Coordinates of C-alpha atoms (C1' of nucleotides) in Angstrom, one line a residue:
Chain W
M1 CA -28.6 10.2 -2.2
R2 CA -30.6 8.8 0.6
L3 CA -28.7 6.5 3.0
T4 CA -31.7 4.2 3.3
R5 CA -31.2 3.5 -0.4
Y6 CA -27.4 3.3 -0.3
F7 CA -25.1 0.4 -0.6
G8 CA -22.3 -0.4 1.8
K9 CA -22.2 -0.1 5.6
T10 CA -19.8 1.2 8.2
L11 CA -17.9 -1.0 10.6
R12 CA -17.2 -0.3 14.2
Q13 CA -14.0 -2.3 14.0
A14 CA -11.7 -2.6 11.0
P15 CA -10.6 -6.1 9.8
S16 CA -7.5 -7.3 11.6
D17 CA -5.5 -7.3 8.4
A18 CA -5.8 -3.6 8.0
D19 CA -3.0 -1.8 9.9
T20 CA -2.4 1.5 8.2
I21 CA -4.8 4.2 9.1
S22 CA -6.0 4.9 5.6
H23 CA -6.7 1.2 5.0
Q24 CA -8.6 1.0 8.3
L25 CA -10.7 4.1 7.7
L26 CA -11.5 3.3 4.0
V27 CA -12.7 -0.2 5.0
R28 CA -14.6 1.0 8.1
A29 CA -16.3 3.8 6.3
G30 CA -17.4 1.5 3.5
Y31 CA -15.3 3.0 0.7
I32 CA -13.4 -0.2 -0.3
Q33 CA -13.3 -3.9 0.3
Q34 CA -10.5 -6.4 -0.2
L35 CA -10.9 -9.1 -2.8
A36 CA -7.4 -10.6 -2.6
A37 CA -4.0 -9.5 -1.7
G38 CA -3.4 -6.1 -3.3
S39 CA -6.8 -6.2 -5.0
Y40 CA -9.7 -4.0 -3.9
Q41 CA -13.3 -3.5 -4.8
F42 CA -14.5 0.1 -4.7
L43 CA -17.9 0.6 -3.2
P44 CA -20.0 3.6 -4.2
L45 CA -18.3 6.0 -1.7
G46 CA -14.8 5.0 -2.7
W47 CA -15.6 5.0 -6.4
R48 CA -17.1 8.5 -6.1
M49 CA -14.0 9.8 -4.3
Q50 CA -11.8 8.3 -7.0
Q51 CA -13.9 9.8 -9.7
K52 CA -13.7 13.2 -8.1
I53 CA -9.9 12.8 -8.2
S54 CA -10.0 11.6 -11.8
D55 CA -12.2 14.7 -12.8
I56 CA -9.6 17.0 -11.4
I57 CA -6.8 15.2 -13.2
R58 CA -8.8 15.4 -16.5
E59 CA -9.3 19.1 -16.1
E60 CA -5.7 19.8 -15.5
M61 CA -4.4 17.4 -18.1
D62 CA -6.8 18.9 -20.7
A63 CA -5.8 22.4 -19.6
A64 CA -2.2 21.5 -20.3
G65 CA -3.0 20.4 -23.8
A66 CA -3.0 16.7 -23.3
L67 CA -5.5 14.5 -25.1
E68 CA -7.3 11.6 -23.4
V69 CA -7.2 8.1 -25.1
S70 CA -7.6 4.6 -24.0
M71 CA -5.3 1.6 -24.6
P72 CA -5.8 -2.1 -23.9
V73 CA -4.8 -3.6 -20.6
I74 CA -4.3 -7.0 -22.3
Q75 CA -1.6 -6.7 -24.9
P76 CA 0.4 -9.1 -27.1
R77 CA 3.7 -10.0 -25.5
E78 CA 5.3 -9.2 -28.8
I79 CA 5.4 -5.5 -28.2
W80 CA 7.2 -6.1 -24.9
E81 CA 9.7 -8.3 -26.6
Q82 CA 10.2 -5.5 -29.2
S83 CA 11.1 -3.1 -26.4
G84 CA 13.2 -5.7 -24.6
R85 CA 11.2 -5.4 -21.4
A86 CA 9.4 -8.7 -21.6
E87 CA 12.1 -10.3 -19.6
T88 CA 13.5 -7.4 -17.6
F89 CA 10.4 -5.7 -16.2
I90 CA 10.2 -5.9 -12.4
P91 CA 8.0 -7.3 -11.1
P92 CA 7.8 -9.8 -13.9
L93 CA 4.9 -9.5 -16.4
A94 CA 1.8 -11.4 -15.6
G95 CA 0.0 -12.9 -18.5
F96 CA -1.7 -15.8 -20.2
Q97 CA -2.2 -17.5 -23.5
D98 CA -5.2 -16.7 -25.5
R99 CA -7.2 -19.5 -27.2
R100 CA -4.9 -19.5 -30.2
G101 CA -1.9 -19.9 -28.0
R102 CA -0.7 -16.4 -28.4
E103 CA 1.1 -15.0 -25.4
M104 CA -0.7 -12.0 -23.9
V105 CA 0.4 -9.8 -21.0
V106 CA -1.5 -7.7 -18.5
A107 CA 0.0 -4.3 -18.9
P108 CA 1.8 -2.7 -16.0
T109 CA 2.4 0.5 -18.0
H110 CA 1.8 1.6 -21.6
E111 CA 5.0 3.0 -23.2
E112 CA 5.0 0.2 -25.8
A113 CA 1.4 0.6 -26.7
V114 CA 1.3 4.3 -26.9
T115 CA 4.5 4.3 -29.1
T116 CA 2.8 2.1 -31.7
M117 CA -0.2 4.4 -31.6
V118 CA 1.9 7.4 -32.2
K119 CA 4.0 5.8 -34.9
A120 CA 0.9 5.2 -37.0
N121 CA -0.3 8.8 -36.6
V122 CA 2.8 11.0 -36.7
N123 CA 5.0 11.5 -39.7
S124 CA 6.1 15.0 -39.6
Y125 CA 7.4 17.6 -37.2
R126 CA 4.2 19.4 -38.0
D127 CA 2.3 16.6 -36.1
L128 CA 4.3 17.4 -33.0
P129 CA 4.3 18.0 -30.1
V130 CA 1.5 15.8 -28.8
N131 CA 0.6 14.5 -25.4
L132 CA -1.7 11.5 -24.9
Y133 CA -3.0 10.3 -21.6
Q134 CA -5.4 7.8 -20.1
I135 CA -6.8 7.0 -16.7
Q136 CA -7.0 3.3 -16.5
T137 CA -6.3 0.0 -14.7
K138 CA -2.8 -1.3 -14.4
F139 CA -1.6 -4.6 -13.0
R140 CA 1.8 -5.2 -11.5
D141 CA 2.4 -8.5 -9.8
E142 CA 4.0 -6.9 -6.8
P143 CA 6.0 -9.3 -4.5
R144 CA 4.4 -7.7 -1.5
P145 CA 1.3 -5.6 -1.7
R146 CA 0.6 -3.7 1.5
A147 CA -1.0 -0.8 3.3
G148 CA -4.4 -1.0 1.6
L149 CA -4.5 1.2 -1.4
L150 CA -0.9 2.5 -1.0
R151 CA 0.6 -0.5 -2.7
T152 CA -1.7 -2.8 -4.6
R153 CA -1.2 -5.1 -7.5
E154 CA -4.2 -3.8 -9.5
F155 CA -4.5 -0.1 -9.4
M156 CA -5.8 3.0 -11.2
M157 CA -3.2 5.1 -12.8
K158 CA -3.2 8.2 -15.0
D159 CA -0.4 7.8 -17.5
A160 CA 0.6 10.5 -20.0
Y161 CA 3.1 10.3 -22.8
S162 CA 4.6 13.3 -24.6
F163 CA 6.1 13.3 -28.1
D164 CA 8.3 16.1 -29.3
A165 CA 10.6 16.9 -32.1
T166 CA 13.4 18.6 -30.1
Q167 CA 14.9 18.5 -26.7
E168 CA 13.7 22.0 -26.0
S169 CA 10.2 21.0 -26.9
L170 CA 10.4 18.0 -24.6
D171 CA 11.6 20.3 -21.8
N172 CA 8.5 22.4 -22.4
S173 CA 6.2 19.4 -22.4
Y174 CA 7.8 18.1 -19.2
D175 CA 7.4 21.5 -17.5
L176 CA 3.8 21.7 -18.5
M177 CA 3.2 18.3 -16.8
V178 CA 5.1 19.3 -13.7
K179 CA 2.9 22.4 -13.4
A180 CA -0.3 20.3 -14.1
Y181 CA 0.8 17.9 -11.3
I182 CA 1.3 20.7 -8.9
N183 CA -2.2 22.0 -9.7
I184 CA -3.7 18.5 -9.3
F185 CA -2.1 17.8 -5.9
T186 CA -2.9 21.3 -4.6
R187 CA -6.5 20.9 -5.6
C188 CA -6.6 17.5 -3.9
G189 CA -5.5 19.3 -0.7
L190 CA -2.1 17.7 -0.6
E191 CA 1.4 19.1 -0.1
V192 CA 3.9 17.1 -2.0
A193 CA 7.7 17.3 -2.3
I194 CA 9.2 17.2 -5.7
V195 CA 12.4 15.3 -5.6
E196 CA 15.0 13.9 -8.0
A197 CA 14.4 10.3 -8.7
D198 CA 15.9 7.2 -10.3
S199 CA 14.0 6.3 -13.5
G200 CA 14.1 2.6 -12.7
G201 CA 12.5 0.1 -15.1
I202 CA 10.8 2.8 -17.2
G203 CA 14.1 4.2 -18.5
G204 CA 15.2 7.7 -19.4
K205 CA 17.4 10.4 -17.9
D206 CA 15.8 13.2 -16.0
S207 CA 13.1 12.0 -13.6
Q208 CA 11.3 13.5 -10.7
E209 CA 8.9 12.1 -8.1
F210 CA 6.0 13.8 -6.3
I211 CA 6.2 12.6 -2.8
L212 CA 3.3 13.0 -0.3
L213 CA 5.1 13.2 3.0
A214 CA 3.5 10.6 5.3
E215 CA 4.7 8.3 8.1
N216 CA 3.3 5.2 6.4
G217 CA 5.1 6.0 3.2
E218 CA 7.4 3.4 1.7
D219 CA 9.9 5.9 0.1
V220 CA 12.6 7.7 1.9
V221 CA 13.6 11.1 0.6
L222 CA 16.4 13.5 1.6
L223 CA 15.6 17.1 1.7
C224 CA 18.1 20.0 2.0
E225 CA 17.4 22.3 4.9
N226 CA 17.5 25.2 2.5
G227 CA 14.8 23.7 0.3
D228 CA 16.8 23.9 -2.9
Y229 CA 17.3 20.1 -3.3
G230 CA 15.4 17.0 -2.6
A231 CA 16.0 13.5 -3.8
N232 CA 14.8 10.0 -3.3
V233 CA 17.4 8.2 -1.2
E234 CA 17.9 5.9 -4.2
K235 CA 19.1 8.8 -6.2
A236 CA 20.4 11.4 -3.8
E237 CA 23.9 12.9 -4.4
F238 CA 25.8 14.4 -1.6
V239 CA 29.2 15.9 -0.8
K240 CA 31.6 13.3 0.6
Q241 CA 33.8 14.7 3.3
P242 CA 37.4 14.2 2.4
N243 CA 39.8 12.6 4.9
P244 CA 42.8 14.7 6.1
E245 CA 45.6 14.6 3.7
E246 CA 48.5 12.1 4.3
S247 CA 51.3 11.0 2.1
P248 CA 50.9 7.3 1.1
L249 CA 52.8 4.9 3.2
E250 CA 54.0 1.3 2.5
M251 CA 51.4 -1.4 2.9
E252 CA 51.7 -3.5 6.0
E253 CA 49.9 -6.7 7.0
I254 CA 48.4 -6.8 10.5
A255 CA 46.8 -9.6 12.4
T256 CA 43.1 -9.0 13.2
P257 CA 41.9 -12.3 14.7
G258 CA 38.1 -12.6 14.9
I259 CA 37.4 -9.3 13.3
K260 CA 34.6 -9.5 10.8
T261 CA 32.9 -6.1 10.5
I262 CA 34.0 -2.6 9.8
D263 CA 32.9 -1.4 13.2
E264 CA 34.9 -4.0 15.0
L265 CA 37.9 -3.3 12.8
A266 CA 37.8 0.5 13.4
K267 CA 37.3 0.0 17.1
S268 CA 40.1 -2.5 17.6
L269 CA 42.6 -0.3 15.7
G270 CA 41.3 2.9 17.3
I271 CA 40.6 4.6 13.9
P272 CA 37.5 6.2 12.5
T273 CA 35.5 4.0 10.0
N274 CA 36.4 6.5 7.2
K275 CA 40.0 5.2 7.4
T276 CA 38.8 1.8 6.3
A277 CA 37.9 0.4 2.9
K278 CA 34.9 -1.9 2.9
A279 CA 34.6 -4.7 0.3
V280 CA 31.1 -5.9 -0.7
F281 CA 30.3 -8.7 -3.1
Y282 CA 27.5 -8.6 -5.7
T283 CA 26.4 -11.0 -8.3
V284 CA 25.5 -9.5 -11.6
G285 CA 24.1 -11.7 -14.3
G286 CA 26.0 -14.7 -12.8
E287 CA 29.3 -12.8 -12.4
V288 CA 30.6 -12.0 -8.9
I289 CA 32.1 -8.5 -8.6
V290 CA 33.7 -6.8 -5.7
V291 CA 32.6 -3.3 -4.7
T292 CA 34.9 -1.2 -2.6
I293 CA 33.7 1.8 -0.6
R294 CA 35.0 3.8 2.3
G295 CA 34.0 2.2 5.6
D296 CA 31.8 5.1 6.8
L297 CA 29.6 4.8 3.7
D298 CA 27.1 2.3 2.4
V299 CA 26.5 1.1 -1.2
N300 CA 23.5 2.5 -2.9
E301 CA 22.4 -0.4 -5.0
V302 CA 20.4 1.7 -7.4
K303 CA 23.4 3.8 -8.3
L304 CA 25.4 0.6 -8.6
R305 CA 22.8 -0.9 -10.9
N306 CA 22.9 2.2 -13.1
I307 CA 26.7 2.2 -13.6
L308 CA 26.5 -1.5 -14.3
G309 CA 24.3 -0.7 -17.3
G310 CA 20.9 -1.3 -15.7
V311 CA 21.4 -4.9 -14.6
E312 CA 20.1 -5.6 -11.2
P313 CA 22.9 -6.5 -8.8
R314 CA 22.2 -8.9 -6.0
F315 CA 24.1 -9.7 -2.8
S316 CA 26.3 -12.7 -3.5
T317 CA 25.5 -16.0 -1.8
P318 CA 28.0 -17.4 0.7
K319 CA 28.6 -20.2 -1.8
E320 CA 29.4 -17.8 -4.7
V321 CA 31.7 -15.9 -2.3
A322 CA 33.6 -19.0 -1.4
N323 CA 33.8 -20.1 -5.1
S324 CA 35.5 -16.8 -5.9
N325 CA 38.1 -17.3 -3.2
L326 CA 36.9 -14.3 -1.3
V327 CA 37.3 -14.2 2.5
P328 CA 34.3 -12.6 4.1
G329 CA 35.4 -10.3 6.9
S330 CA 38.9 -10.0 5.6
A331 CA 38.2 -9.3 1.9
S332 CA 39.4 -6.5 -0.3
A333 CA 40.2 -5.8 -4.0
V334 CA 43.9 -5.8 -3.1
G335 CA 45.7 -8.4 -5.1
L336 CA 42.5 -9.8 -6.7
D337 CA 42.8 -10.9 -10.3
G338 CA 40.2 -11.9 -12.7
I339 CA 37.4 -10.3 -10.8
R340 CA 35.7 -7.1 -11.8
S341 CA 36.3 -4.3 -9.3
I342 CA 33.9 -1.3 -8.8
V343 CA 35.3 1.5 -6.6
D344 CA 33.4 4.3 -5.0
D345 CA 35.0 7.6 -5.5
S346 CA 35.2 8.1 -1.7
L347 CA 38.4 6.1 -1.9
T348 CA 40.0 8.9 -3.9
L349 CA 39.3 11.3 -1.0
G350 CA 41.9 9.9 1.4
S351 CA 44.9 7.7 1.7
N352 CA 46.3 4.9 3.9
F353 CA 43.1 2.9 4.3
V354 CA 42.8 -0.3 6.2
A355 CA 41.5 -3.1 4.0
G356 CA 41.1 -6.8 4.1
A357 CA 44.2 -9.0 3.4
N358 CA 42.1 -11.7 1.7
K359 CA 43.4 -14.0 4.4
E360 CA 41.4 -15.1 7.4
G361 CA 42.2 -13.0 10.4
F362 CA 44.4 -10.4 8.6
H363 CA 44.0 -6.9 7.3
I364 CA 46.4 -4.5 5.5
K365 CA 47.3 -1.0 6.6
N366 CA 48.1 1.9 4.2
V367 CA 46.2 0.7 1.3
N368 CA 45.9 3.4 -1.4
F369 CA 43.9 3.6 -4.6
P370 CA 44.8 3.2 -7.4
R371 CA 48.3 2.3 -6.3
D372 CA 47.3 -1.0 -4.6
F373 CA 44.2 -2.2 -6.3
K374 CA 42.4 -1.6 -9.6
G375 CA 39.0 -0.2 -10.3
D376 CA 37.4 -1.2 -13.5
I377 CA 34.8 1.5 -12.8
V378 CA 35.3 4.4 -10.4
A379 CA 32.0 6.3 -9.6
D380 CA 29.7 7.6 -7.0
I381 CA 27.8 4.5 -5.7
A382 CA 27.3 5.7 -2.1
K383 CA 24.1 6.1 -0.3
A384 CA 23.3 9.5 1.2
T385 CA 21.7 9.7 4.6
A386 CA 20.3 12.4 6.9
G387 CA 23.0 14.7 8.1
D388 CA 24.9 14.5 4.8
V389 CA 25.8 17.7 2.9
C390 CA 23.7 19.0 0.0
P391 CA 25.6 19.1 -3.3
R392 CA 23.9 22.4 -4.4
D393 CA 24.6 24.7 -1.5
G394 CA 26.2 22.8 1.4
G395 CA 23.0 22.6 3.4
I396 CA 22.3 19.6 5.6
F397 CA 20.0 16.9 4.6
H398 CA 17.1 15.7 6.7
D399 CA 15.1 12.6 5.8
A400 CA 11.4 11.9 5.6
R401 CA 9.1 9.1 4.6
G402 CA 6.6 9.6 1.9
I403 CA 4.2 8.1 -0.6
E404 CA 5.2 8.4 -4.3
V405 CA 2.0 9.7 -5.9
G406 CA 3.5 10.9 -9.2
H407 CA 6.6 10.3 -11.2
V408 CA 7.6 12.1 -14.4
F409 CA 10.4 11.1 -16.8
K410 CA 12.2 12.4 -19.8
L411 CA 12.5 9.2 -21.8
G412 CA 14.2 10.5 -24.8
T413 CA 14.2 8.1 -27.8
I414 CA 14.6 4.7 -26.2
Y415 CA 11.1 3.6 -27.1
S416 CA 10.7 5.4 -30.4
K417 CA 13.9 3.7 -31.6
D418 CA 12.6 0.3 -30.6
F419 CA 9.5 0.9 -32.5
D420 CA 10.8 3.0 -35.4
A421 CA 8.5 5.9 -34.4
N422 CA 10.2 8.6 -36.5
F423 CA 9.3 11.9 -37.9
L424 CA 10.7 14.1 -40.7
D425 CA 12.1 17.5 -39.7
E426 CA 12.0 20.7 -41.8
T427 CA 14.8 19.5 -43.9
G428 CA 13.2 16.1 -44.7
E429 CA 15.6 14.2 -42.4
S430 CA 14.2 11.4 -40.3
H431 CA 14.6 11.3 -36.5
P432 CA 13.2 9.2 -33.7
I433 CA 10.5 11.1 -31.7
I434 CA 11.6 12.4 -28.3
M435 CA 9.4 11.1 -25.6
G436 CA 8.4 11.8 -22.0
C437 CA 6.1 9.9 -19.7
Y438 CA 4.1 11.0 -16.7
G439 CA 2.5 8.7 -14.2
L440 CA 0.1 9.5 -11.4
G441 CA -1.3 6.9 -9.0
V442 CA -5.0 7.6 -8.8
S443 CA -6.1 4.8 -6.5
R444 CA -3.0 5.3 -4.4
L445 CA -4.1 9.0 -4.1
V446 CA -7.3 7.8 -2.5
G447 CA -5.3 6.2 0.2
G448 CA -2.7 9.0 0.4
I449 CA -5.4 11.6 0.8
V450 CA -6.8 9.7 3.8
E451 CA -3.4 9.4 5.3
A452 CA -3.1 13.2 5.1
H453 CA -6.7 14.0 6.1
H454 CA -8.1 12.2 9.1
D455 CA -8.5 12.5 12.8
E456 CA -9.4 10.2 15.6
N457 CA -13.0 9.9 14.5
G458 CA -12.5 9.3 10.8
M459 CA -11.7 11.0 7.5
T460 CA -11.6 14.7 7.1
L461 CA -11.8 15.0 3.4
P462 CA -11.2 18.2 1.4
A463 CA -14.4 19.3 -0.5
A464 CA -12.7 18.9 -3.9
I465 CA -12.5 15.1 -3.6
A466 CA -15.1 14.1 -1.0
P467 CA -17.7 11.7 -2.4
Y468 CA -20.4 14.1 -1.2
L469 CA -20.2 17.7 0.0
V470 CA -23.0 17.6 2.6
Y471 CA -24.0 15.0 5.1
L472 CA -27.6 15.8 5.9
A473 CA -28.8 14.1 9.1
S474 CA -32.4 14.0 10.2
L475 CA -32.5 13.2 13.9
N476 CA -36.1 12.4 14.4
V477 CA -37.4 10.6 11.3
D478 CA -40.7 9.7 13.0
D479 CA -41.5 13.4 13.5
E480 CA -43.4 14.6 10.5
G481 CA -42.2 18.2 10.8
V482 CA -38.6 17.1 11.0
R483 CA -39.0 14.8 8.1
E484 CA -40.6 17.4 5.9
A485 CA -38.0 20.0 6.8
A486 CA -35.2 17.5 6.1
D487 CA -36.7 16.3 2.8
G488 CA -37.1 20.0 1.8
L489 CA -33.5 20.8 2.6
Y490 CA -32.4 17.7 0.7
A491 CA -34.2 18.9 -2.4
E492 CA -33.1 22.4 -2.0
L493 CA -29.4 21.6 -1.5
T494 CA -29.4 19.0 -4.3
N495 CA -31.1 21.5 -6.6
A496 CA -28.4 24.0 -5.7
G497 CA -25.9 21.6 -7.3
L498 CA -24.5 20.3 -4.0
D499 CA -23.9 16.5 -3.7
V500 CA -25.9 15.5 -0.6
L501 CA -25.7 12.3 1.4
Y502 CA -29.0 12.3 3.2
D503 CA -29.1 10.2 6.4
D504 CA -32.8 9.4 6.6
R505 CA -32.3 6.2 8.5
D506 CA -34.2 5.5 11.7
E507 CA -31.1 5.6 13.8
K508 CA -30.1 7.2 17.1
P509 CA -28.3 10.6 16.8
G510 CA -25.1 9.1 18.1
V511 CA -25.0 6.6 15.3
K512 CA -25.5 9.3 12.7
F513 CA -22.8 11.6 14.1
K514 CA -20.3 8.7 14.3
D515 CA -21.0 7.7 10.7
A516 CA -20.8 11.3 9.5
D517 CA -17.4 11.7 11.1
L518 CA -16.1 8.4 9.9
I519 CA -17.2 8.9 6.3
G520 CA -15.6 12.4 6.4
I521 CA -18.0 14.5 4.4
P522 CA -16.9 18.2 4.7
V523 CA -20.2 19.8 5.9
R524 CA -22.7 18.3 8.3
V525 CA -26.3 19.6 8.4
V526 CA -28.5 18.4 11.2
V527 CA -32.3 18.7 11.3
S528 CA -33.9 18.0 14.6
R529 CA -37.0 18.6 16.6
R530 CA -35.1 20.6 19.1
G531 CA -33.6 22.9 16.5
L532 CA -36.8 23.2 14.5
N533 CA -38.7 24.5 17.5
N534 CA -36.5 27.6 17.2
G535 CA -36.6 27.6 13.5
Q536 CA -33.0 26.6 13.3
I537 CA -30.8 24.1 11.5
E538 CA -27.3 23.1 12.7
L539 CA -24.3 23.3 10.5
K540 CA -20.8 22.1 11.1
L541 CA -17.6 21.6 9.2
R542 CA -16.1 18.2 9.7
T543 CA -12.9 19.9 10.8
D544 CA -14.6 22.2 13.3
R545 CA -15.4 21.3 16.9
E546 CA -18.5 23.4 17.3
A547 CA -21.6 23.7 15.2
T548 CA -23.4 26.9 14.3
L549 CA -27.2 27.4 14.1
V550 CA -28.8 29.2 11.2
P551 CA -32.5 29.8 10.3
T552 CA -33.9 27.2 7.9
A553 CA -34.1 29.7 5.0
E554 CA -30.4 30.5 5.2
V555 CA -29.1 27.0 5.2
R556 CA -28.4 26.8 1.5
D557 CA -26.3 30.0 1.4
A558 CA -24.6 29.2 4.6
V559 CA -23.5 25.8 3.3
K560 CA -22.2 27.4 0.2
V561 CA -20.2 29.8 2.2
M562 CA -18.7 27.0 4.3
L563 CA -17.7 25.2 1.1
G564 CA -16.2 28.3 -0.3
R565 CA -18.6 28.4 -3.2
Chain A
rC1 C1' 12.4 -15.6 -2.3
rG2 C1' 13.5 -16.0 3.1
rG3 C1' 11.6 -15.4 8.2
rG4 C1' 7.4 -14.8 11.6
rA5 C1' 2.1 -14.8 12.7
rU6 C1' -2.9 -15.9 11.8
rG7 C1' -7.2 -18.7 9.4
rU8 C1' -13.8 -20.4 14.1
rA9 C1' -21.0 -16.3 11.4
rG10 C1' -20.5 -10.0 7.6
rC11 C1' -16.6 -7.6 11.4
rG12 C1' -13.8 -8.2 16.1
rC13 C1' -12.6 -12.4 19.2
rA14 C1' -12.8 -16.9 23.0
rG15 C1' -12.5 -22.1 22.8
rU16 C1' -7.1 -25.6 20.5
rC17 C1' -2.1 -26.3 25.1
rU18 C1' -5.0 -31.0 28.3
rG19 C1' -9.7 -34.6 22.0
rG20 C1' -15.7 -35.9 24.7
rU21 C1' -23.1 -32.1 25.4
rU22 C1' -26.4 -28.9 20.6
rA23 C1' -19.1 -24.6 19.0
rG24 C1' -19.6 -19.7 22.4
rC25 C1' -19.3 -14.0 23.3
rG26 C1' -19.5 -8.6 21.5
rC27 C1' -20.9 -5.7 17.2
rA28 C1' -23.8 -5.9 12.9
rC29 C1' -28.6 -8.4 11.0
rC30 C1' -34.4 -9.8 11.5
rG31 C1' -39.2 -9.1 14.8
rG32 C1' -40.9 -6.4 19.1
rU33 C1' -41.2 -2.9 23.6
rC34 C1' -39.0 1.3 25.6
rU35 C1' -35.7 5.3 24.3
rG36 C1' -34.4 9.6 21.3
rG37 C1' -28.2 15.0 20.6
rG38 C1' -22.3 11.2 20.2
rG39 C1' -22.3 3.7 18.2
rG40 C1' -28.8 3.2 24.4
rA41 C1' -31.6 -0.9 27.1
rC42 C1' -34.5 -5.2 27.3
rC43 C1' -37.2 -9.6 25.1
rG44 C1' -37.3 -13.0 21.1
rG45 C1' -34.8 -14.8 16.5
rA46 C1' -31.8 -16.1 12.2
rG47 C1' -26.9 -16.9 10.7
rG48 C1' -21.2 -21.9 11.0
rU49 C1' -18.2 -27.0 5.0
rC50 C1' -14.4 -24.4 12.7
rA51 C1' -9.5 -22.4 5.5
rC52 C1' -9.0 -27.0 2.5
rA53 C1' -7.3 -32.2 1.9
rG54 C1' -5.6 -36.6 4.0
rG55 C1' -4.4 -39.2 8.5
rU56 C1' -4.7 -40.9 14.0
rU57 C1' -9.0 -42.1 17.2
rC58 C1' -14.9 -45.1 19.5
rG59 C1' -14.9 -39.8 19.0
rA60 C1' -11.2 -34.0 16.0
rA61 C1' -12.3 -26.8 15.8
rU62 C1' -8.7 -29.3 19.2
rC63 C1' -3.5 -34.2 17.8
rC64 C1' -0.3 -35.4 13.0
rU65 C1' 1.0 -34.5 7.7
rG66 C1' 0.4 -31.7 3.4
rU67 C1' -1.9 -27.7 0.7
rC68 C1' -4.0 -22.9 0.2
rA69 C1' -5.0 -18.0 1.8
rU70 C1' -4.1 -13.4 4.5
rC71 C1' -1.0 -10.1 7.3
rC72 C1' 3.8 -8.4 9.2
rC73 C1' 9.3 -8.1 8.9
rG74 C1' 13.5 -8.5 5.6
rA75 C1' 14.6 -7.8 0.8
rC76 C1' 21.2 -5.4 2.3
rC77 C1' 27.3 -4.0 3.5
rA78 C1' 30.4 -10.4 5.4

RNA sequence: CGGGAUGUAGCGCAGUCUGGUUAGCGCACCGGUCUGGGGGACCGGAGGUCACAGGUUCGAAUCCUGUCAUCCCGACCA
């Protein structure tokens, strides 16, 4: 494609509202343009890059036996009511009424739709397994879109759904997808960490995320130093260090005037924080509950939500706390009646804790669980952090930020039951179909790849996903010899099956070099009067410092070698 | 939802505090001359509902009120 006929232009400065590097470079290089918060238009360069990624995804999904379909973005709200997610999906569904007054939603994901599709087409175990996927627009009304393409409201996603007759078959379908994802990310030039994850609003049991490690990432993951375990911080399990054994002593009230926090409490008593019990108040569906955890640990709200049956807990307001007769700073579950108590299992790993006395300015020594307070639920609800101990092999966790680029789930039968999507087994017995689902953020990958592949001058895109393979720059367009040579190379390289972006503009060399670097095309070919006088053309990989000179006749083969073709 | 910041040409900004020519500058854009290997120089142009609405005033980009938009931080352990 000739740049004189192209659409979109490069910017010397990025818009002031772009602050992550991928956002800045994608806008400056003319790949994308913002329309509204979390809503981007793809210019030709950006769209081509996204299409290259989509092509890779299609190849790998097809190779794994999945079949491409397409489902509506606008869906009747009914099916969301049927699954029970109409009210519970976070962020809340966006939608509108059609002209007949029927409630429609803009789909944030497609479990409901695909389940109805499969229900109509699968009756027997002979029809299974099957895996359906699509690459298509999603809309989620995110409370805070940010970081360019890394978190948008409208985005492109590849979503796949597997349907199996048995758990073993689901395991196989799931493994096939994990392998396909590894292939996809590898081909995109990315190294991703596969970590255990919470399944969140989608539902299901086993779930893993593919995390592209990057400083601008929103997710925090914990990785064992031995490489055998990695998990999103929302999910991570760890070995809680037990306190030294002591025999339980009698409770004793002590005055602690002015002490409000665990740190102050531990300091004033000269004890470690793990000798204290911390009480935290949450409101769950209008009910205030008290959550008790050892003072050196913090509550993981995702774990808490899961043991509460999936209802989102929220920090209680001061008013709710007061109405429940709880005393902030001196609260505990000791002696509390009529209020639900959730206890982290860390409190079983020690004795004689210091806890609040539920009286302003007082605490109680030698509190022991379950002797001194009840726990309606005792479970692991603690948040792991860097330095904690891996549950698999005792290794130490380190933490890292990353971008969630893929997420796979074993759903089980939650949706097939909602929609009566059943099959008959060999004995004629009816069962709900066992499902899995597999998401991959395509437009997010565009941003993620730039986060991973750039330098101070612009993008350094891998050939597999670059919008063009060759940036052909003619330095002296008013020189007939140069123009003929450049035109000839353009034709030759294009005919050889290489995507060429031909900079035939009447611009200074510096401008062309700057743009070539910014746009990030893997190979740069320069035709100039100077080189031509020696019968030579200049070739350079975007990621190399120095260029090499080759005779005109050898350019095509040399470029192919550089691209590994 | 809460907190903070910002809205002036396609992009980056000054001007606002202290109201008063025709609202400026850099980049980009159009015409021209020179130049020609890392965003070059000069000459001449075009481009603005100063986010929007209302108010104060002889006079508002500037002061007041409201609205909208965009970005950042927080969604947290009493």
